[in-house]
XYZ file of C-alpha atoms in Angstrom:
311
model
C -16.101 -11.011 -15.496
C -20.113 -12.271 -15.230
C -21.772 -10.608 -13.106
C -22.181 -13.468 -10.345
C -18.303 -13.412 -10.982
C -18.228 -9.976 -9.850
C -20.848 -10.171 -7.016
C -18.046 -12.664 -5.923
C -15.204 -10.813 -5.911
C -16.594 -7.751 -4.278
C -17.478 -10.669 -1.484
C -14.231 -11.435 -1.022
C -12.695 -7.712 -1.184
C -15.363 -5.635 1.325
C -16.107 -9.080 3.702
C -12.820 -10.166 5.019
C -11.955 -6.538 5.807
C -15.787 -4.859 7.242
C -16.664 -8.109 9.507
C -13.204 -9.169 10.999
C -11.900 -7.491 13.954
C -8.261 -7.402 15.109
C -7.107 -5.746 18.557
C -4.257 -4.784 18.764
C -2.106 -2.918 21.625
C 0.975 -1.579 19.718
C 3.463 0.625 20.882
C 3.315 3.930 19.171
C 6.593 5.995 18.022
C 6.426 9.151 16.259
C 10.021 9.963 14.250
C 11.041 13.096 12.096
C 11.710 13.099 8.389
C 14.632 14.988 6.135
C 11.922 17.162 5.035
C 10.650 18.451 8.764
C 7.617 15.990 8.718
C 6.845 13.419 11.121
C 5.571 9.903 10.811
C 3.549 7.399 13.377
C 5.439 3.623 13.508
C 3.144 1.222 15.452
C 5.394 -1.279 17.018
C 4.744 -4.825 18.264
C 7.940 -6.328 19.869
C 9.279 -9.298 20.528
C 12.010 -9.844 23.364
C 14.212 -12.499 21.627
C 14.333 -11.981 17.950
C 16.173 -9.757 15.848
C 13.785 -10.251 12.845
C 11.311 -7.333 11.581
C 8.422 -6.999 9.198
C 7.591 -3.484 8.123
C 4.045 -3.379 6.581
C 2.741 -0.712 4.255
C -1.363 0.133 4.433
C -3.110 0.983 1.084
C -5.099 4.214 0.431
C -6.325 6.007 2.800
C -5.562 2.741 5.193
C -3.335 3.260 8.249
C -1.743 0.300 10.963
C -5.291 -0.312 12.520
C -7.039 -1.956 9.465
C -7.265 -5.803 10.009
C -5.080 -6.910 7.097
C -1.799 -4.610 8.437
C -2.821 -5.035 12.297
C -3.774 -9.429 11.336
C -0.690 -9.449 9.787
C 1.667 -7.713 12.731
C 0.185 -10.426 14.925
C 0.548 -13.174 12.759
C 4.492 -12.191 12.251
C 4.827 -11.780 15.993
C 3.462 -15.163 16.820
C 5.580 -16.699 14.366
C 8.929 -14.735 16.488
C 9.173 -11.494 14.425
C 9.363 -7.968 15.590
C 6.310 -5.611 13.687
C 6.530 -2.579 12.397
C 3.661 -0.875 10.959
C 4.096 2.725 9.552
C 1.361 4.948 8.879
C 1.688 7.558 5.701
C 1.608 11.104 6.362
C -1.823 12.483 7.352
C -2.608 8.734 7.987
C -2.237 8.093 11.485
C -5.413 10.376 12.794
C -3.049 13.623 12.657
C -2.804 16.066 9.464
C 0.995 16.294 8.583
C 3.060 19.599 8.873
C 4.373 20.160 5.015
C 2.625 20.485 1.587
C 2.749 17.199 0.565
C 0.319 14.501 2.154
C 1.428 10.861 0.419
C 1.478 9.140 -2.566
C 1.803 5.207 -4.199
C 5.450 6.911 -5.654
C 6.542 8.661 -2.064
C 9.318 5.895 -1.344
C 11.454 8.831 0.987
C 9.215 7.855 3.635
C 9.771 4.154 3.292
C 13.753 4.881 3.298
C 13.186 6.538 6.294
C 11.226 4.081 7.833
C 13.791 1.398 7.226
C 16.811 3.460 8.185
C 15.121 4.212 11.342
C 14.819 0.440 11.754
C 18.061 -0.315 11.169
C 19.698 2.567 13.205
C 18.756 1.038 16.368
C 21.190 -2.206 15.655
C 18.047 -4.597 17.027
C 17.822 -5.865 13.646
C 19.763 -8.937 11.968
C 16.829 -8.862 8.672
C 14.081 -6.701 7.826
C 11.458 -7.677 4.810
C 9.016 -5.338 3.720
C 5.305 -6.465 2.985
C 2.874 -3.929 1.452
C -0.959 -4.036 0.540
C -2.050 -2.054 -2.394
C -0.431 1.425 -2.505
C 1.959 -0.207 0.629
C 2.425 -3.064 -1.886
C 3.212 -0.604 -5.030
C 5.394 1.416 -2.432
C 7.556 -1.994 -1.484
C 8.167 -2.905 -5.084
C 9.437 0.747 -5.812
C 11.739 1.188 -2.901
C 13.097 -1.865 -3.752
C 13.656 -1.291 -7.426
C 14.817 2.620 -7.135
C 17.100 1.609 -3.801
C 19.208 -0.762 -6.374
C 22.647 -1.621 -5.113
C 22.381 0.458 -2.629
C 19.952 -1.765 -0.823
C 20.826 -2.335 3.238
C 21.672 -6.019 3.504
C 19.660 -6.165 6.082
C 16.310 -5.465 3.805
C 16.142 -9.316 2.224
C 12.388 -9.660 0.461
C 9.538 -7.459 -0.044
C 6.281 -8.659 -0.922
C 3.014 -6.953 -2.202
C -0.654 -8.178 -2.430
C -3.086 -6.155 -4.559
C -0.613 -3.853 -6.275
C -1.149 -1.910 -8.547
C 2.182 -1.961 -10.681
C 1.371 0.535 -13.275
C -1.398 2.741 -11.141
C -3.363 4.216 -14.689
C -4.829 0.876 -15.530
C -5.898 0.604 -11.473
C -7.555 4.304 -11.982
C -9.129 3.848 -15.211
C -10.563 0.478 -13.301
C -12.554 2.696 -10.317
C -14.890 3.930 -13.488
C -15.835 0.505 -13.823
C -19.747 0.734 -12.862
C -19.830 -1.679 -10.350
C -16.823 -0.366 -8.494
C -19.025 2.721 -7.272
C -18.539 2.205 -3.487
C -14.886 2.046 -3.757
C -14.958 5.169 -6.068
C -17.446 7.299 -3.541
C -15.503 6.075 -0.468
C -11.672 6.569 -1.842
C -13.103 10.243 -3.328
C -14.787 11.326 0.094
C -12.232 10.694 2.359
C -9.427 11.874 -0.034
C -11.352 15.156 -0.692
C -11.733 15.654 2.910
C -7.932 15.232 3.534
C -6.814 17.524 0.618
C -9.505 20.305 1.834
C -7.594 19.837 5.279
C -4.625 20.414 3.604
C -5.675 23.381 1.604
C -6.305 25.167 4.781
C -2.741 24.773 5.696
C -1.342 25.675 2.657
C -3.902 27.952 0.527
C -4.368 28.629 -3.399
C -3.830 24.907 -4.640
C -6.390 23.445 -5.180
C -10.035 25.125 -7.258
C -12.471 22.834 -5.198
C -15.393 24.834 -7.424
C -14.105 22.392 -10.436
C -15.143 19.042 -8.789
C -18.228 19.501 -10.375
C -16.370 18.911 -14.005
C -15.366 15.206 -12.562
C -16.202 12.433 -14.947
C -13.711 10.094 -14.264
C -11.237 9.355 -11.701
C -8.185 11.134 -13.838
C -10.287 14.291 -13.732
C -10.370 13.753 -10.123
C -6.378 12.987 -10.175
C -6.023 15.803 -12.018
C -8.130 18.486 -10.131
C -6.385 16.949 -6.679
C -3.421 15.080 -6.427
C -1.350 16.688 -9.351
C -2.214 19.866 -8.087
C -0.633 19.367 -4.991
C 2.362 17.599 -6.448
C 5.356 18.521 -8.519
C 4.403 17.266 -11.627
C 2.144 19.693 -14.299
C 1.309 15.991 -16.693
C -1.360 13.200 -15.258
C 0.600 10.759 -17.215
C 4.101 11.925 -16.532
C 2.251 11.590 -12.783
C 1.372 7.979 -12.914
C 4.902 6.994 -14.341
C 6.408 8.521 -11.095
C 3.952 6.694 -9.099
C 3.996 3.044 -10.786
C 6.086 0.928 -9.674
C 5.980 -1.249 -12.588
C 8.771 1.814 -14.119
C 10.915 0.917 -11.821
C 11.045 -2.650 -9.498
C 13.458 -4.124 -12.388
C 16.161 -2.323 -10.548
C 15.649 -4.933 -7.660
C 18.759 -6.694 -5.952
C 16.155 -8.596 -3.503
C 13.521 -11.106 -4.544
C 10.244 -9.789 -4.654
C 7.142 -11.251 -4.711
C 3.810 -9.846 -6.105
C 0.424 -11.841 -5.500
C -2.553 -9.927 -7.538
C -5.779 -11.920 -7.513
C -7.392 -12.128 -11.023
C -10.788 -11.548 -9.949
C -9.380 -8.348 -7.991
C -11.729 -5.352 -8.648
C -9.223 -2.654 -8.393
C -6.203 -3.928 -10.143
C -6.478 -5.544 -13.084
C -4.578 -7.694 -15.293
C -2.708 -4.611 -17.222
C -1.029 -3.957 -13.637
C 0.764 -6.705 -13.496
C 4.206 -7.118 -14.592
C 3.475 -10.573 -17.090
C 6.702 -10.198 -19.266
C 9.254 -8.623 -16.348
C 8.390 -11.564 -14.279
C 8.959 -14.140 -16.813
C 12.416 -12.480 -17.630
C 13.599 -10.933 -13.930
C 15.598 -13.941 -11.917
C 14.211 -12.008 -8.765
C 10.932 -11.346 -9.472
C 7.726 -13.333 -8.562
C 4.288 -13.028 -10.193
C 1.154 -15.117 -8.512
C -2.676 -14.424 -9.869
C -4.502 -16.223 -8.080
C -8.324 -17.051 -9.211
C -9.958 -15.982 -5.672
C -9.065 -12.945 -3.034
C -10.480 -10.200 -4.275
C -8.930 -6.764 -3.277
C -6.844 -7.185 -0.152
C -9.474 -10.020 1.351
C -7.627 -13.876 0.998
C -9.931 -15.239 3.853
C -9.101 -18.676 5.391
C -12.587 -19.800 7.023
C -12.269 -20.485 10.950
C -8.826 -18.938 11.062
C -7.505 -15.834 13.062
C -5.608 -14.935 9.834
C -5.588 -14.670 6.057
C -3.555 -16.504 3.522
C -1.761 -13.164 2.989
C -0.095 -13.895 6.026
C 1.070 -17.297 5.545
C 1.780 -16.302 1.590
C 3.827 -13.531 2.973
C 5.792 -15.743 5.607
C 6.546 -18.657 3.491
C 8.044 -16.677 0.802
C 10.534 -14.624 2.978
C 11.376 -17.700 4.752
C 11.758 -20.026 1.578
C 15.344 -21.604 0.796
């Protein structure tokens, strides 16, 4: 891209998502996982439908940013129930095991929906995720298969990035610096946290050696996975290894002027080829922004509603 071409995406990306405000009074629920963790679900309810969106936040995102909380209000004006999940260590409270989250961690989404669906309120459930949320739709779907609750009919994901190595080698990018400082700060504050609960991990003395966002990967998050290989790390994590396996049409919308995903994350030849899955690249949105000027919500929204309502 030019360089007014960039200026403009980086517009659209930090914009829509630093100047817009959403309020939102949801009704907190904290639940247990198989592995003795907990997770935070931020409810908004609705007293006559049996119809829920779960929405997955990107990195280091929880339910309160204004493209997860925009949406949850846009879906319960339109006569859906909201559900919007925070990761582990996400919702303002460090998690109790090892492990914070990941793009790949698609337990906790299974978990999530099973919660959902245990309480019989729910006829259909679709799943809409925004970056990592969006990579972690398209992966539950795809390694869940067959075995696929009925109930769970579409899953869409904006800004994903499909195959996550392309999406890392992109923060090196020069004039992605403020996404690189911000995403490094706040994760390196959450995995020192973490190293005081669990000790010996991670050598914080080596972040000096970082030249590019692998080394970071590799200092950081493979040290406190299960995985000893960066790239045997970033298959686990990419969705784009694994949403074939889809029994549920899926839609992904990744904007081609999107500073954080580029075009090598997106699925080109699978979509052609997969009767269930959707590719859209639009020229405008950015990362995560899609503004609509003088409305309440973005065209993520309606994007998202028309396709799980469609035919």
């Amino acid at each position: 891209m030019t360089f007014p071409q960039r200026f403009k995406a980086h517009y659209q990306t930090i914009v829509p998502n630093l100047f817009r405000s959403v309020a939102i009074d949801y009704r907190r629920e904290r639940i247990n996982t198989p592995d003795g963790d907990f997770l935070d679900l931020d409810w908004l309810d609705h007293p006559r439908s049996r119809r829920l969106v779960i929405l997955s936040h990107g990195l280091e995102g929880d339910s309160s940013r204004v493209y997860v909380a925009g949406a949850a209000r846009f879906f319960h004006e339109q006569g859906w129930h909201a559900l919007a999940w925070n990761c582990r260590s996400c919702s303002g409270v460090m998690n109790r095991t090892p492990k914070l989250y990941s793009h790949g961690q698609t337990e906790d989404v299974e978990t999530v929906v099973n919660h959902a669906l245990a309480s019989g309120q729910f006829d259909r459930i679709v799943l809409v995720g925004y970056s990592m949320g969006g990579n972690l739709t398209l992966k539950y779907l795809g390694t869940m298969g067959e075995n696929r609750p009925k109930e769970v009919t579409h899953g869409v994901a904006f800004s994903a990035p499909v195959f996550i190595e392309h999406s890392a080698d992109s923060l090196d990018r020069r004039d992605n610096w403020i996404y690189r400082i911000k995403f490094r700060r706040s994760l390196t504050a959450k995995i020192m946290a973490k190293e005081q609960q669990f000790p010996g991990r991670v050598d914080f003395s080596r972040l000096k050696e970082v030249k590019c966002w692998r080394d970071f990967d590799r200092l950081t998050s493979l040290r406190i996975s299960d995985y000893d290989s960066l790239d045997d790390y970033y298959a686990y994590l990419s969705s784009g290894n694994f949403v074939a396996g889809t029994t549920a049409p899926v839609l992904i919308v990744n904007a081609t002027n999107d500073p954080i995903v580029p075009d090598a994350c997106n699925p080109h030849e699978l979509a052609r080829t997969h009767p269930l899955i959707s590719l859209e690249t639009p020229d405008w949105g950015g990362h995560v922004g899609f503004a609509l000027k003088g409305k309440k919500h973005n065209w993520m929204d309606e994007r998202a509603l028309a396709f799980v309502t469609e035919g």
